[in-house]
Each structure stands twice: as C-alpha cells, then as structure tokens.
Tab-separated table of C-alpha atoms in Angstrom:
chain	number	residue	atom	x	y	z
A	9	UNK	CA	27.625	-19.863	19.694
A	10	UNK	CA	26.018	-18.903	16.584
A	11	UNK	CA	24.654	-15.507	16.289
A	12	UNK	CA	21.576	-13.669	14.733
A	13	UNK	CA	20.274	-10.419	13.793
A	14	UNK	CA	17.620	-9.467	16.264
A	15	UNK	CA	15.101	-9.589	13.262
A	16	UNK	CA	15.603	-13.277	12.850
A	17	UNK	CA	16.198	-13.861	16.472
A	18	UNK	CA	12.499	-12.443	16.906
A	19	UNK	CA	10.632	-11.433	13.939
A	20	UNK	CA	8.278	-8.973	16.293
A	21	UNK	CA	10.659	-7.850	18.029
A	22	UNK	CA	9.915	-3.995	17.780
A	23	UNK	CA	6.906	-5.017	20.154
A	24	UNK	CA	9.249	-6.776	22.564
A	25	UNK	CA	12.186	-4.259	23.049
A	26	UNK	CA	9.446	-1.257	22.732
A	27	UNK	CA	12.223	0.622	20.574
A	28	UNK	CA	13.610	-0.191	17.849
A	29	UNK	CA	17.234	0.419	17.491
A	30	UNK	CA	18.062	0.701	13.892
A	31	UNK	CA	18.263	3.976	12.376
A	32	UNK	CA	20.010	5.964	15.635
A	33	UNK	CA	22.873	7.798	15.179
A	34	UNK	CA	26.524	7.073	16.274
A	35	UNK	CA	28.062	9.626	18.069
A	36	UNK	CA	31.726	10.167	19.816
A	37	UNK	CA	31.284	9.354	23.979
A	38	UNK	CA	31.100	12.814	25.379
A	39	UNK	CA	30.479	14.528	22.062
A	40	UNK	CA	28.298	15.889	19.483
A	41	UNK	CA	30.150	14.204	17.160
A	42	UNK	CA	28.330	12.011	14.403
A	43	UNK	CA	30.246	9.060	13.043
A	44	UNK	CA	27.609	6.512	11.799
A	45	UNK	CA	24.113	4.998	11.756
A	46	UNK	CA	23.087	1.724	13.828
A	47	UNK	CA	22.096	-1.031	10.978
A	48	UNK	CA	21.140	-3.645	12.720
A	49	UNK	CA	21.789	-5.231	16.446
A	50	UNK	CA	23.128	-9.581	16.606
A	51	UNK	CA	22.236	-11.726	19.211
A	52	UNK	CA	23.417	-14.684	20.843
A	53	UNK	CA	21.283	-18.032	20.993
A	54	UNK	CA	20.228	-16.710	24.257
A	55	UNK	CA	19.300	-13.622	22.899
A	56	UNK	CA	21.591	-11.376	24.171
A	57	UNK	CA	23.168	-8.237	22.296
A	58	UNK	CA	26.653	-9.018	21.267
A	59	UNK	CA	27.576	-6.529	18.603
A	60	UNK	CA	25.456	-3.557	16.511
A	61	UNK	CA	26.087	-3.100	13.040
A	62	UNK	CA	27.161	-0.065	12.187
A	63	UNK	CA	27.621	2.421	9.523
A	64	UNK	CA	30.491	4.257	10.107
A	65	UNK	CA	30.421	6.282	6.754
A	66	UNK	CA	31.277	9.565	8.625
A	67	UNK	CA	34.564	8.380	9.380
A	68	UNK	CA	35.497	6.195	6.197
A	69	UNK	CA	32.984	6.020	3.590
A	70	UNK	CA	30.822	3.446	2.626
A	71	UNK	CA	32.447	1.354	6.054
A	72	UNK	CA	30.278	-0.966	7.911
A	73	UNK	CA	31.947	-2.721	11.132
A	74	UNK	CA	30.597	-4.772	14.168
A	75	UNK	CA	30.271	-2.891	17.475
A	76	UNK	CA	30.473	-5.121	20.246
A	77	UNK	CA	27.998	-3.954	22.637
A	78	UNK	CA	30.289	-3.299	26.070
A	79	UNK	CA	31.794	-0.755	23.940
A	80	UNK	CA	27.939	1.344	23.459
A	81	UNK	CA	26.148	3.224	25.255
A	82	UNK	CA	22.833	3.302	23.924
A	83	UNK	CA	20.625	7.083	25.310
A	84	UNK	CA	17.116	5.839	24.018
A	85	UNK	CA	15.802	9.450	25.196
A	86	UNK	CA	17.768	11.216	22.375
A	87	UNK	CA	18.005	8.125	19.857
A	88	UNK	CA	22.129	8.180	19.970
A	89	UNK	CA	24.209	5.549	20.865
A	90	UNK	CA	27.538	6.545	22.061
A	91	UNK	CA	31.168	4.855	20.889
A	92	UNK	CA	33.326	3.987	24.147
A	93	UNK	CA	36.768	4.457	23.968
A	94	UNK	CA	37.084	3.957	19.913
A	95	UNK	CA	39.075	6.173	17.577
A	96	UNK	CA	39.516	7.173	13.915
A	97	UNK	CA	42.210	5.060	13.891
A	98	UNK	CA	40.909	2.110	15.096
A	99	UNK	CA	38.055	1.816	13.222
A	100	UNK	CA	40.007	1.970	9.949
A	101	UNK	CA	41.701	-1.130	10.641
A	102	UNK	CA	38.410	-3.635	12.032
A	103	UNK	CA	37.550	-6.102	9.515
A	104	UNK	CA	34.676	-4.727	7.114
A	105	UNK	CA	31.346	-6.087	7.467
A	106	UNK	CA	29.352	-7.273	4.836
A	107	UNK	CA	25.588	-8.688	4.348
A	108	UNK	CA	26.827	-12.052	4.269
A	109	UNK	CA	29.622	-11.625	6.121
A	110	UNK	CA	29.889	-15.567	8.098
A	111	UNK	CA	29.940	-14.586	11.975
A	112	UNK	CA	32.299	-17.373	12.961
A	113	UNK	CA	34.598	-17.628	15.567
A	114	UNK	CA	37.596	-16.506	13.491
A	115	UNK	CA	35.479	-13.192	11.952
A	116	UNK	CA	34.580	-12.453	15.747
A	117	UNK	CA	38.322	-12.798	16.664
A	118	UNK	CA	39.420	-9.917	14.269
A	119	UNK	CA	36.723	-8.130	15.222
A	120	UNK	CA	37.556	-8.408	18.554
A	121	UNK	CA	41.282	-8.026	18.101
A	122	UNK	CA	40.369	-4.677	16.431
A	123	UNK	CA	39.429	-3.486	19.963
A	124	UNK	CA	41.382	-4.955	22.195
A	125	UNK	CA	43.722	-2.546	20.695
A	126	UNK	CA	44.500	0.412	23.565
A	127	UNK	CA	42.650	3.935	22.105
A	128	UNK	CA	43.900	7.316	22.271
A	129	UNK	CA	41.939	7.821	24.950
A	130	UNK	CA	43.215	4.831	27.437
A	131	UNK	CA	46.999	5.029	25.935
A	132	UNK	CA	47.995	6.965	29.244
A	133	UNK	CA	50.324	5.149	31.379
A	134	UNK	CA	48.573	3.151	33.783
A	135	UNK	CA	48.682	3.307	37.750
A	136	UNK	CA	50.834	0.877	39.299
A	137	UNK	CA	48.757	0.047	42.196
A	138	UNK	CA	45.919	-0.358	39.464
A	139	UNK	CA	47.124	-2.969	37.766
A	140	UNK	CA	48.072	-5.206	40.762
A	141	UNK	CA	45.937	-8.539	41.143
A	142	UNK	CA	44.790	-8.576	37.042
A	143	UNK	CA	45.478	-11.598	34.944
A	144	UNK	CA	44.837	-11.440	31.394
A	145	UNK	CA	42.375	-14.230	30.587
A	146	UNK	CA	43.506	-17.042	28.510
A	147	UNK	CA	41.234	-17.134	25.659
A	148	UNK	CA	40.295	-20.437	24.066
A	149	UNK	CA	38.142	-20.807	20.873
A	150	UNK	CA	37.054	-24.642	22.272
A	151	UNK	CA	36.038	-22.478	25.427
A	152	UNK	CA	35.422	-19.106	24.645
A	153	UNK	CA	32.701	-17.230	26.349
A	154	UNK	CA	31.780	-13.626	25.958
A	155	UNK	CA	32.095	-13.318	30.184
A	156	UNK	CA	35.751	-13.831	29.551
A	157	UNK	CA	35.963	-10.234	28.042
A	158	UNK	CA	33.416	-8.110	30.208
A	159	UNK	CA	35.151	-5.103	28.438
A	160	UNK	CA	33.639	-5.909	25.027
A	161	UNK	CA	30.032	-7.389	26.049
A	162	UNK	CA	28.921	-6.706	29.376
A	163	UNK	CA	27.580	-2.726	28.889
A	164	UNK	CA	27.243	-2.294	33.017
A	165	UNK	CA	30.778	-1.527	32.953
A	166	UNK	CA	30.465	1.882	30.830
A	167	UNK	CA	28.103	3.001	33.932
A	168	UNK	CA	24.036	4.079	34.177
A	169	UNK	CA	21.823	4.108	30.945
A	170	UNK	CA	19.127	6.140	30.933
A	171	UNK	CA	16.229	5.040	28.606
A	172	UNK	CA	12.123	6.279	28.826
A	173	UNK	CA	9.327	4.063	29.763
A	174	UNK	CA	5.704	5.575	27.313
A	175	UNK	CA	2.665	5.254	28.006
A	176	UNK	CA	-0.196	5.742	26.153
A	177	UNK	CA	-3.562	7.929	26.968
A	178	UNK	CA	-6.930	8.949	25.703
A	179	UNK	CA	-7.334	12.388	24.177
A	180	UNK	CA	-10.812	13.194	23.509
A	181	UNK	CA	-11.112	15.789	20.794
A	182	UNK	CA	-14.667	17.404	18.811
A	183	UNK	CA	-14.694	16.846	15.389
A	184	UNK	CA	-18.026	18.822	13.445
A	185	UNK	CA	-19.194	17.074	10.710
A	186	UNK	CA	-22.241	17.607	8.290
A	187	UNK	CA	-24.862	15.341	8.783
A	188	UNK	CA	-27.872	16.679	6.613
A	189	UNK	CA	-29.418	20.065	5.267
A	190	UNK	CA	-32.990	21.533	5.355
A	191	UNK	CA	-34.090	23.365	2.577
A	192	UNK	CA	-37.054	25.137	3.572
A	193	UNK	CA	-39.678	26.841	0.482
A	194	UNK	CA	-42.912	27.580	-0.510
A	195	UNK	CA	-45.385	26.826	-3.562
A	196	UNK	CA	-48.938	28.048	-4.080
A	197	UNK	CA	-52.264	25.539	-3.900
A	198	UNK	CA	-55.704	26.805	-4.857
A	199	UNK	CA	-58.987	26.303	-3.414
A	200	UNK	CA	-62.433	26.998	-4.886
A	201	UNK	CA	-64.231	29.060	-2.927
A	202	UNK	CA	-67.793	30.360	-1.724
A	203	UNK	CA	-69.168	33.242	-0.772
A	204	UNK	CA	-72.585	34.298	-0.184
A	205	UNK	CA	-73.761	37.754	-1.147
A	206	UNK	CA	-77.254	39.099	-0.451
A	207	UNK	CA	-78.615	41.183	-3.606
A	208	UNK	CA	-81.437	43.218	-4.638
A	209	UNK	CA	-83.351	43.573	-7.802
A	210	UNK	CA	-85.875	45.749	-8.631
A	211	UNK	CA	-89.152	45.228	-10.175
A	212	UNK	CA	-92.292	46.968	-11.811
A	213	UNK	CA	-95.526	45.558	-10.321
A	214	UNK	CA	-98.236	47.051	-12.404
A	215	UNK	CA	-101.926	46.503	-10.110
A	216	UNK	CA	-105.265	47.460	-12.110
A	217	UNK	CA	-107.978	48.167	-9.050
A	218	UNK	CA	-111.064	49.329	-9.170
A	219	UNK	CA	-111.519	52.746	-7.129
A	220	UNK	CA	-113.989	53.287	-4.356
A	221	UNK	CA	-115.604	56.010	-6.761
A	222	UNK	CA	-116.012	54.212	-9.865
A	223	UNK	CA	-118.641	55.714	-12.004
A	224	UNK	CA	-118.668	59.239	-10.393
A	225	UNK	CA	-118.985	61.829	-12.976
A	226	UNK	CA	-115.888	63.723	-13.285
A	227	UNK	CA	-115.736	67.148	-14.950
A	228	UNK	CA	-114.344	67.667	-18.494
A	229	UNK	CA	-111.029	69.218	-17.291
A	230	UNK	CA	-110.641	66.350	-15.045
A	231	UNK	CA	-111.004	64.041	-17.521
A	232	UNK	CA	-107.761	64.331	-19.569
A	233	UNK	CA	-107.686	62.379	-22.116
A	234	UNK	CA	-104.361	61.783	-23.936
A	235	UNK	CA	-102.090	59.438	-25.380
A	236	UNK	CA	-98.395	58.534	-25.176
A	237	UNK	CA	-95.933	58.069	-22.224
A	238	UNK	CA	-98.104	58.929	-18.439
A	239	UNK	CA	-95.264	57.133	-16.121
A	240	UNK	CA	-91.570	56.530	-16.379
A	241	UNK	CA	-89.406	54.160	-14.167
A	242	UNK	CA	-85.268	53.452	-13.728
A	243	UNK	CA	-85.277	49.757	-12.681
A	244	UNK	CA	-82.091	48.176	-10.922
A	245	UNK	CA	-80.655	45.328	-9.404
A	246	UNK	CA	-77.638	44.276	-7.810
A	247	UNK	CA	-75.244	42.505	-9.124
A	248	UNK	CA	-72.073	40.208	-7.104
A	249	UNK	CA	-68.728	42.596	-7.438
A	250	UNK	CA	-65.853	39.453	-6.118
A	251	UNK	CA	-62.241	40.816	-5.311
A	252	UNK	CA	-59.517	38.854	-3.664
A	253	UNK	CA	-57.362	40.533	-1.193
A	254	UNK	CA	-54.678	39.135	0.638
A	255	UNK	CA	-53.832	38.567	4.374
A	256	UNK	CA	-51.264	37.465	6.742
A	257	UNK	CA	-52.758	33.721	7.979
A	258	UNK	CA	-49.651	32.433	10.024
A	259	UNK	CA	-45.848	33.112	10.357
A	260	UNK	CA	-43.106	30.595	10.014
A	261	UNK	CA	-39.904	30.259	12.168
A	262	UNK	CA	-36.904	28.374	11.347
A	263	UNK	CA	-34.304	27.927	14.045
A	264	UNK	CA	-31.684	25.565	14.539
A	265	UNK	CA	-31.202	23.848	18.120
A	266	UNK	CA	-28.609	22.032	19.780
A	267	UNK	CA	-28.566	18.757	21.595
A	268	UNK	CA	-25.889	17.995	24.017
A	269	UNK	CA	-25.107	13.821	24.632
A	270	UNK	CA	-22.031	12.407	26.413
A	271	UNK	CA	-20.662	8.862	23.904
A	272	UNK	CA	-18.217	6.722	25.551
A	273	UNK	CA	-15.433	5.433	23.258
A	274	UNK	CA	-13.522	2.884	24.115
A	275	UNK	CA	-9.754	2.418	22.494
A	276	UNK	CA	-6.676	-0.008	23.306
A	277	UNK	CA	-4.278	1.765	24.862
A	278	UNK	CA	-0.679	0.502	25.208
A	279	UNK	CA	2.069	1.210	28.618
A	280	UNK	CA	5.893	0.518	29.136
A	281	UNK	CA	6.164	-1.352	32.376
A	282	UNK	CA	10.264	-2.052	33.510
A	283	UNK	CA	11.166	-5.780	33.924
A	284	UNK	CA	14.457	-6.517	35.485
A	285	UNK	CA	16.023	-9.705	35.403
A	286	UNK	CA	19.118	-10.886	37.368
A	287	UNK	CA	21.280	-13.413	37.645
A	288	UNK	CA	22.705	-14.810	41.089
A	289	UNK	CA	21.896	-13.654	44.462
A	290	UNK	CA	22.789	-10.000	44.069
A	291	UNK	CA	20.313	-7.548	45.059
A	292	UNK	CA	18.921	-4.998	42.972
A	293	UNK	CA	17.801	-1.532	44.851
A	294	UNK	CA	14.622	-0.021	42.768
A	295	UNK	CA	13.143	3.284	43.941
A	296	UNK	CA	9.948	5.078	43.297
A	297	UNK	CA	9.610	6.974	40.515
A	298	UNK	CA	10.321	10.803	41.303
C-alpha cells in the first residue's frame, strides 16, 4: 500500500479538493487550544487521506508526527482541524516524522501503536454492556487494511463535518480614468484692409470774361487804379483720418458633456458544486439547501 503526499498524488490538486489544507491550524477537540500546523496530507494509491502531517511545535518543539485521519476533524469554515481524543502525553511518545521519513509498514505500525494507546480522555472505565459482542481485530501485515481499524482512518466515526461550498460572481465597479485634455487659446492674425472715404478739396478757378458793358466810360473815381493784393483766398481739402477700434464679433463657449453607454464584459467565473460518492447499497439522504 504505498503512500503519497497529496502533492505527488495530484500535482493540481488545490483545483481538485477546492481547499487546500496545508497551513491550518491544530487545535484541541472542543477547544481553543492551538497545538500545531497541518504540513502536508498522504494518500493511499487510491487516493484516500490516511494521515496529515503535522507540526506539533506547540506541544514539543520542533516535533512533526503523522495524524491518521479518523483521529481529525477537519472545520474548513474556520481553517482548524481538530485532534480527537489525543493528549500531551501521547504525542510525546509517536515516532518523529521526518522529510524522508520511509512510510513502510513497520513506520505506520509505530505510528499507529502510538494511538491505539487509550487517552486521558477515553481512560474511564468502560460500560459492561458496551463492550459485549467486540472482538479485537487480528491485524496482519501480509493482510492489513486500513478498514480493519475504522478508529484511525474512517473520519465518519468522529460525527458531521461541516465545510463551505464558494461560488464566484460578477461585481461591476466604475473606474474614471483620463483619456485626453483640451487646451483651448487664442493668437492674433492680420488682415489688410479697405476702406473707402469720400473727400473734398478745394480749388481756385480764376475765369477772365468779358462784361456786357465793355467799353462804357466809367468815371475817374470809378476807375481805381492800384496795385498789389485785390483778393485773398484760404484753400482746403480733406484729407483720410483712419482709426481702428475694436468690437465684440462672436463669443466662445467651452463646456464639457457626458455620454452615457452600457459595455458588456464578460469574465470566467468559477462555483463549488458537492459530489458524493458511496460505496455499497446504502442510501444517502441529501436535502435542499436552507
């Protein structure tokens, strides 16, 4: 019957158990009381949990011992696994466990020997009427089989275990990111440009006529004869006078606008579904979850 750890029984098997066992503590049954870390689990060729290594440092340092697994009770929901009916004592005198320990027959035998030794706990005197009808199996290492000792492998005897099925869900949550900036400014162009203006300038028009009396005789007083300046004139003109002034041509708004779209993502999402295997005709009751 040679026996594994569960790693190199099944080298994925984290995904196959859906929790992985190493790492919980070791507690007292019906106590708070921490003795130990789980190390590792060992399986049969059939891949059944025989023993857990544990750590059982609490109780004597640097100790590491097999557990068979009839005497665990494993509470997934809390990560513990509880010792049944195992003292102090006891667990001083099982064979230490080492990495290359050889898990023969004759290893398994102290180990086992280690437990079949009474605890505190079950030392009380036994009923009379409880006792009737038992026969002590007669073990054979040509023979042996772990059915022979129910109270060391099979863990339905130590009563219900309670352990969590998970499932896995979408959460859809926001996240805002920055996805670009505007920078919005202004420079100056210039334009050449026109304007017509209407102006005047004045001029002298000088017109020599003849008059309708030409040649009447005028009288001496009349005729005033003189020299110099007889007429004087201001001439003007008008000249373009160009000012730029400035006006309001448009107005500018910058606003920022939100548009609302619905994504779908899409994700792998993983759920604990019980099997339950059996073995013979016995008939298993499963209810509804409540």
């Amino acid at each position: 019957m040679p026996l594994q750890k569960i790693s190199e029984f099944d080298t994925d098997y984290h995904n196959t158990i859906g929790k992985d066992i190493k790492g919980m503590g070791l507690y007292v049954q019906g106590t708070d009381e921490k003795i130990g870390t789980i190390i590792d689990a060992v399986l049969d060729e059939q891949g059944a949990f025989r023993y857990l290594i544990v750590d059982i440092g609490v109780w004597v340092f640097g100790k590491k011992v097999l557990l068979p697994i009839g005497k665990s009770r494993i509470d997934s929901t809390a990560d513990r696994v509880y010792v049944v009916g195992m003292t102090k004592e006891q667990a001083e005198k099982l064979p230490e466990y080492h990495e290359h320990t050889a898990l023969d027959y004759d290893y398994e035998e102290r180990v086992r020997g280690g437990y079949r030794t009474p605890s505190v706990e079950s030392s009380a005197p036994l009923d009379v009427a409880s006792t009737v009808g038992r026969t002590t199996p007669t073990l054979d290492r040509n023979n042996y089989t772990y059915a022979q000792e129910p109270d060391l492998y099979d863990v339905s005897t130590h009563g219900d275990q309670t352990f969590k099925l998970y499932e896995e869900r979408l959460v859809a949550n926001k996240q805002r990111r920055k996805t670009g900036e505007v920078a919005i400014g202004k420079h100056v162009e210039t334009d050449t440009a026109t304007v017509a203006v209407s102006l005047e300038k004045e001029r002298v028009v000088i017109e020599r006529v003849t008059p309708k009396d030409a040649g009447k005789v005028v009288s001496a007083e009349t005729a005033n004869f003189r020299e110099g300046e007889v007429a004087h004139m201001e001439i003007y003109e008008e000249v373009a006078d160009v000012q730029k002034e400035a006006f309001l041509r448009e107005e500018v708004r910058v606003q920022k606008v939100v548009d609302k779209e619905t994504v779908e993502v899409q994700e792998t999402i993983r759920r604990e579904e019980l099997d339950v295997e059996t073995d013979g005709t016995l008939k298993v009751n499963k209810t509804d979850r409540v």
